[in-house]
XYZ file of C-alpha atoms in Angstrom:
397
model
C 0.000 0.000 0.000
C 1.230 3.483 -0.935
C -0.054 6.471 1.016
C 0.388 10.176 0.296
C 0.132 12.223 3.506
C -0.449 15.973 3.350
C 0.394 17.904 6.509
C 1.221 21.540 7.184
C 3.215 20.509 10.288
C 6.105 18.073 10.405
C 9.335 18.147 12.445
C 11.181 20.385 12.819
C 8.231 22.685 11.959
C 6.029 22.135 15.011
C 3.205 24.394 16.119
C 0.961 22.049 18.095
C 0.462 18.315 18.469
C -0.376 17.672 14.803
C 3.277 17.513 13.709
C 4.179 14.958 16.381
C 1.121 12.895 15.448
C 2.066 12.740 11.752
C 5.717 12.033 12.619
C 4.879 9.039 14.808
C 2.042 7.723 12.644
C 4.140 7.777 9.456
C 7.006 5.894 11.122
C 4.792 3.132 12.507
C 2.915 2.827 9.198
C 6.271 2.349 7.470
C 7.212 -0.311 10.032
C 4.096 -2.202 8.953
C 5.172 -2.204 5.320
C 3.226 0.815 4.073
C 5.065 3.032 1.585
C 4.617 6.486 3.139
C 5.238 9.771 1.318
C 4.686 13.106 3.062
C 4.341 16.547 1.501
C 4.821 19.373 3.991
C 6.068 22.998 3.920
C 9.710 23.932 3.480
C 11.792 24.667 6.572
C 14.883 26.886 6.497
C 18.150 24.885 6.567
C 16.298 21.557 6.195
C 16.615 19.469 2.979
C 13.681 19.492 0.561
C 13.827 15.683 0.481
C 14.644 13.262 3.273
C 14.263 9.540 3.754
C 13.853 9.311 7.508
C 13.162 5.977 9.238
C 11.622 4.600 6.050
C 9.396 7.647 5.451
C 9.806 9.822 2.336
C 9.488 13.519 3.248
C 9.209 16.244 0.615
C 9.127 19.906 1.589
C 7.701 22.466 -0.845
C 6.662 26.112 -1.041
C 7.707 28.886 1.308
C 8.404 28.308 5.002
C 5.501 29.315 7.213
C 5.921 32.796 8.675
C 3.939 34.603 11.378
C 4.512 37.869 9.478
C 2.761 36.649 6.326
C -0.966 36.632 5.570
C -1.811 33.104 6.670
C -4.610 32.465 4.181
C -2.407 33.595 1.274
C 0.394 31.357 2.497
C -2.005 28.414 2.859
C -3.244 28.776 -0.722
C 0.323 29.036 -2.010
C 1.418 25.937 -0.101
C -1.556 23.902 -1.338
C -0.756 24.860 -4.925
C 2.860 23.753 -4.467
C 1.702 20.545 -2.783
C -0.530 19.694 -5.756
C 2.320 20.334 -8.190
C 4.664 18.101 -6.149
C 2.056 15.353 -5.829
C 1.553 15.237 -9.604
C 5.318 15.006 -10.137
C 5.663 12.396 -7.410
C 2.847 10.285 -8.829
C 4.639 10.016 -12.172
C 7.914 9.204 -10.416
C 6.624 6.538 -8.001
C 3.780 4.919 -9.932
C 0.907 6.401 -7.929
C -0.813 6.058 -4.568
C -3.703 4.083 -3.112
C -4.965 6.708 -0.657
C -4.469 10.407 0.089
C -4.466 11.221 3.809
C -5.062 14.930 4.570
C -4.484 16.301 8.055
C -6.688 19.292 8.946
C -8.097 22.171 6.920
C -4.770 23.715 5.932
C -4.223 20.962 3.350
C -7.899 20.523 2.424
C -7.643 22.212 -0.965
C -4.781 19.989 -2.126
C -6.324 16.842 -0.691
C -9.716 17.365 -2.286
C -8.317 18.534 -5.639
C -5.975 15.550 -6.002
C -8.623 13.039 -4.882
C -11.141 14.412 -7.396
C -8.776 14.858 -10.325
C -7.181 11.425 -10.018
C -10.195 9.507 -8.654
C -8.466 8.243 -5.555
C -9.912 7.716 -2.034
C -9.439 10.583 0.398
C -9.062 10.021 4.141
C -9.040 13.075 6.382
C -7.999 13.427 9.992
C -9.721 16.317 11.742
C -7.470 17.170 14.684
C -9.553 20.129 15.884
C -12.367 22.342 14.621
C -12.423 26.096 14.152
C -15.623 26.207 16.195
C -13.900 24.472 19.091
C -10.653 26.442 18.888
C -12.560 29.727 19.186
C -15.408 28.487 21.370
C -17.764 29.444 18.548
C -17.638 31.139 15.144
C -17.362 34.877 15.653
C -16.256 36.362 12.322
C -16.132 35.764 8.571
C -12.675 34.149 8.556
C -13.685 31.621 11.202
C -16.855 30.781 9.276
C -14.815 30.310 6.094
C -12.429 27.906 7.846
C -15.378 26.019 9.313
C -16.761 25.601 5.771
C -13.396 24.292 4.536
C -13.317 21.775 7.401
C -16.863 20.699 6.602
C -16.087 20.145 2.919
C -12.922 18.205 3.786
C -14.913 15.905 6.050
C -17.869 15.420 3.688
C -15.694 14.703 0.632
C -13.582 12.083 2.427
C -14.354 8.392 2.196
C -13.526 8.136 5.896
C -12.845 10.701 8.608
C -10.526 9.961 11.512
C -10.544 11.868 14.777
C -8.834 11.307 18.099
C -11.689 11.120 20.617
C -15.396 10.364 20.988
C -15.840 14.023 21.900
C -14.423 15.053 18.522
C -16.549 12.490 16.681
C -19.705 13.981 18.188
C -18.545 17.514 17.393
C -17.747 16.668 13.758
C -21.088 14.918 13.350
C -23.045 17.848 14.831
C -21.109 20.663 13.154
C -20.872 19.149 9.678
C -24.030 17.027 9.527
C -21.937 13.900 9.020
C -23.210 10.434 9.997
C -21.229 9.291 13.024
C -20.862 5.786 11.545
C -18.567 7.267 8.883
C -16.191 8.639 11.531
C -13.440 6.477 13.009
C -12.072 7.297 16.464
C -8.375 6.467 16.771
C -6.549 8.070 19.719
C -3.165 9.706 19.548
C -0.261 7.711 20.874
C 2.973 8.178 22.700
C 6.432 6.596 22.493
C 7.689 6.614 26.105
C 11.325 6.369 25.010
C 11.024 9.829 23.406
C 10.612 11.345 26.859
C 13.630 9.835 28.630
C 16.439 11.621 26.785
C 17.722 14.727 28.567
C 19.739 17.703 27.265
C 23.532 17.717 27.453
C 23.379 21.140 29.081
C 20.445 22.668 30.942
C 19.054 25.877 29.421
C 16.647 26.570 32.280
C 18.099 26.602 35.790
C 15.739 25.194 38.405
C 16.445 25.641 42.109
C 16.442 22.234 43.764
C 14.362 23.631 46.642
C 11.474 24.823 44.489
C 8.348 22.863 43.647
C 7.789 22.873 39.880
C 4.364 23.165 38.271
C 4.612 22.681 34.502
C 2.395 23.664 31.587
C 3.321 23.219 27.934
C 1.230 24.181 24.931
C 0.146 27.024 22.680
C -0.519 30.239 24.574
C -4.078 30.669 23.351
C -7.288 31.177 25.355
C -8.662 27.650 24.917
C -5.666 26.120 26.726
C -6.722 27.699 30.032
C -3.325 29.242 30.878
C -5.032 32.462 32.022
C -7.052 30.491 34.572
C -3.948 28.581 35.691
C -2.133 31.848 36.440
C -5.207 33.155 38.269
C -5.018 30.075 40.509
C -1.344 30.576 41.363
C -1.649 33.078 44.285
C -3.703 30.546 46.271
C -1.238 27.771 45.375
C 1.736 29.891 46.451
C 0.027 30.749 49.754
C -0.227 27.024 50.531
C 3.091 25.957 48.934
C 5.433 28.981 49.147
C 8.233 27.432 47.081
C 5.910 26.625 44.148
C 6.889 28.046 40.762
C 4.998 27.749 37.488
C 6.956 27.066 34.293
C 5.047 27.830 31.094
C 6.445 26.167 27.965
C 5.411 27.306 24.507
C 4.551 30.408 22.532
C 1.410 32.082 21.307
C -0.595 35.266 20.852
C -1.820 35.389 24.456
C 1.626 35.803 26.038
C 1.465 39.592 26.476
C -1.939 39.343 28.183
C -0.595 36.622 30.474
C 2.455 38.683 31.393
C 0.203 41.630 32.283
C -1.911 39.368 34.499
C 1.169 38.022 36.284
C 2.374 41.557 37.033
C -1.098 42.530 38.289
C -1.149 39.532 40.630
C 2.343 40.351 41.922
C 3.774 36.902 41.152
C 6.408 37.724 38.496
C 9.089 35.875 40.485
C 6.924 32.731 40.691
C 6.168 32.292 36.966
C 8.696 31.544 34.217
C 8.016 31.662 30.465
C 10.435 29.242 28.800
C 9.491 29.914 25.177
C 9.534 27.054 22.687
C 11.048 23.908 24.188
C 12.990 21.377 22.156
C 12.229 17.750 23.083
C 15.164 17.191 25.457
C 14.457 20.407 27.373
C 10.751 19.535 27.478
C 11.692 16.153 28.965
C 13.883 17.827 31.576
C 11.021 20.030 32.764
C 8.592 17.122 32.893
C 11.054 15.189 35.044
C 11.613 18.169 37.341
C 7.895 18.815 37.749
C 5.832 17.738 40.747
C 2.695 18.153 38.634
C 1.813 18.916 34.997
C -1.325 21.029 34.597
C -3.381 21.318 31.393
C -6.600 23.165 32.347
C -8.001 23.398 28.820
C -11.385 24.935 28.070
C -11.421 23.041 24.740
C -9.227 20.082 23.845
C -9.827 17.611 20.999
C -7.390 15.117 22.521
C -4.588 16.462 24.715
C -1.418 14.583 23.812
C 0.449 16.586 26.461
C -1.344 14.512 29.093
C 0.197 11.373 27.574
C 3.612 13.039 27.531
C 3.365 13.761 31.253
C 2.176 10.233 31.962
C 5.136 8.821 30.013
C 7.477 10.677 32.390
C 5.483 9.546 35.461
C 4.501 13.127 36.220
C 1.091 13.480 37.939
C -1.423 15.313 35.734
C -4.324 17.686 36.307
C -6.520 18.426 33.287
C -9.628 20.314 32.316
C -12.628 17.988 32.327
C -13.341 18.528 28.650
C -12.954 16.902 25.254
C -10.316 14.245 24.795
C -8.647 15.040 28.115
C -11.796 13.916 29.902
C -11.539 10.556 28.107
C -7.852 10.054 28.923
C -7.981 10.892 32.628
C -10.013 9.021 35.244
C -10.358 11.217 38.303
C -8.155 10.168 41.237
C -7.050 7.029 39.375
C -4.558 8.168 36.712
C -4.893 11.943 37.229
C -7.236 14.663 38.401
C -9.945 16.507 36.450
C -11.309 19.981 37.136
C -14.255 21.874 35.745
C -12.934 24.099 32.929
C -12.552 27.714 34.021
C -12.974 27.025 37.762
C -9.837 28.680 39.145
C -10.616 27.960 42.804
C -11.023 24.210 42.297
C -7.943 24.199 40.052
C -5.878 25.763 42.856
C -7.246 23.249 45.369
C -6.362 20.277 43.155
C -2.836 21.563 42.469
C -2.314 21.944 46.228
C -3.713 18.439 46.779
C -1.213 16.872 44.352
C 1.715 18.843 45.767
C 0.910 17.825 49.354
C -0.449 14.286 48.948
C 2.641 12.380 47.808
C 0.966 8.973 48.013
C -1.916 10.043 45.746
C 0.555 11.579 43.285
C 2.704 8.446 43.197
C -0.270 6.107 42.723
C -1.849 8.154 39.909
C 1.464 8.503 38.060
C 2.204 4.780 38.268
C -1.305 3.848 37.096
C -1.028 6.254 34.154
C 2.379 4.975 33.051
C 1.215 1.372 33.202
C -1.904 2.057 31.131
C -0.148 3.991 28.384
C 0.859 1.004 26.290
C -2.514 -0.690 26.658
C -4.391 2.023 24.758
C -1.914 4.511 23.285
C 0.604 2.188 21.608
C 1.499 3.487 18.136
C 1.739 -0.067 16.768
C -1.971 -0.537 17.521
C -2.834 2.933 16.208
C -0.990 2.311 12.921
C -2.784 -1.029 12.478
C -6.179 0.628 13.003
C -5.258 3.407 10.562
C -4.408 0.839 7.867
C -7.844 -0.705 8.441
C -9.396 2.714 7.775
C -7.393 3.025 4.536
C -8.716 -0.373 3.464
C -12.275 0.685 4.345
C -11.869 3.855 2.295
C -10.630 1.926 -0.746
C -13.451 -0.613 -0.446
C -16.084 2.107 -0.094
C -14.661 3.977 -3.065
C -14.781 0.856 -5.232
C -18.259 -0.120 -4.042
C -19.616 2.977 -5.752
C -18.428 1.616 -9.101
C -15.320 3.800 -9.189
C -11.986 2.510 -10.445
C -9.375 1.194 -7.996
C -7.819 3.990 -5.981
C -4.524 4.868 -7.615
C -3.112 7.879 -9.450
């Protein structure tokens, strides 16, 4: 089986969890004998073509830039992706399935599937409605329409949680039986390697609370900072480390100054994997108080490092965490309860130890990439069979 994957994120270009998902999925598909080809945007100082762990990676178009009009860049990248796919098809003998990840590659995915009469599988990692807690302007409505068309034109849609399956079905009017729920996975070994030299100095006497993710409203970082004064009153040596970047940082910094806790909160900026691992291993608790979360792969990352987790009781996070068994859940936006649960984890060492051990043990039972890759191949086979059942020619271009 030959698969063409379209993704706007792929290492080292990482914005959220999508890039890590495609990176791990492609590797484990290749391990199962699938010929995997990825088209993704160019990255400065990275080769346009790589064969990495059996996966063929081709980078096209201009590197993504925060200074550029994002919709114009997206259209340009999709055009380049189509051109590269046509060239690649002639070079390799064609593909059985196109797998498009999220709306940013929808145009290329749909155009290629229609022009070459090949099955399209789409993974919807998040929705514009969910990211913005509603659709509030014309751009958001346009993106929602692109997501809808991507889902409705695919032979099969994959998403990462039952929560997302229900959202896709309701938002796009799509029968839920056409949606396949396959969770994200984690490779525990990726979280054991530490940096040769430490970039962030942590005092051995402080108690580390760690958040990592995009600094956007739906991640609940604002509420986490609001909870910190109460946490610090109960645990005076507590310090919050915030990993990641995003448009909300200036607002968060203003809030921290207003609360008078500038010396108890550290913004680390973007963290490379080894530095991320170091902070997980230094942390007494990892907190992800999301208001909206399709899956929440960061919870799995923390579990892989045996770091106790507290999450917002929403979306995919609510499905991963069982309260007081492998982590704690809090009502999204409830800063008082969030503070109480952070204090509980920091003070109740036995509860923290038990939850972390339970979580680490369960990881490979549900979130093993070998199982996820096998289920994804089954979806590809379903898509091909459905395509052919409509009297269309075998999927290949």
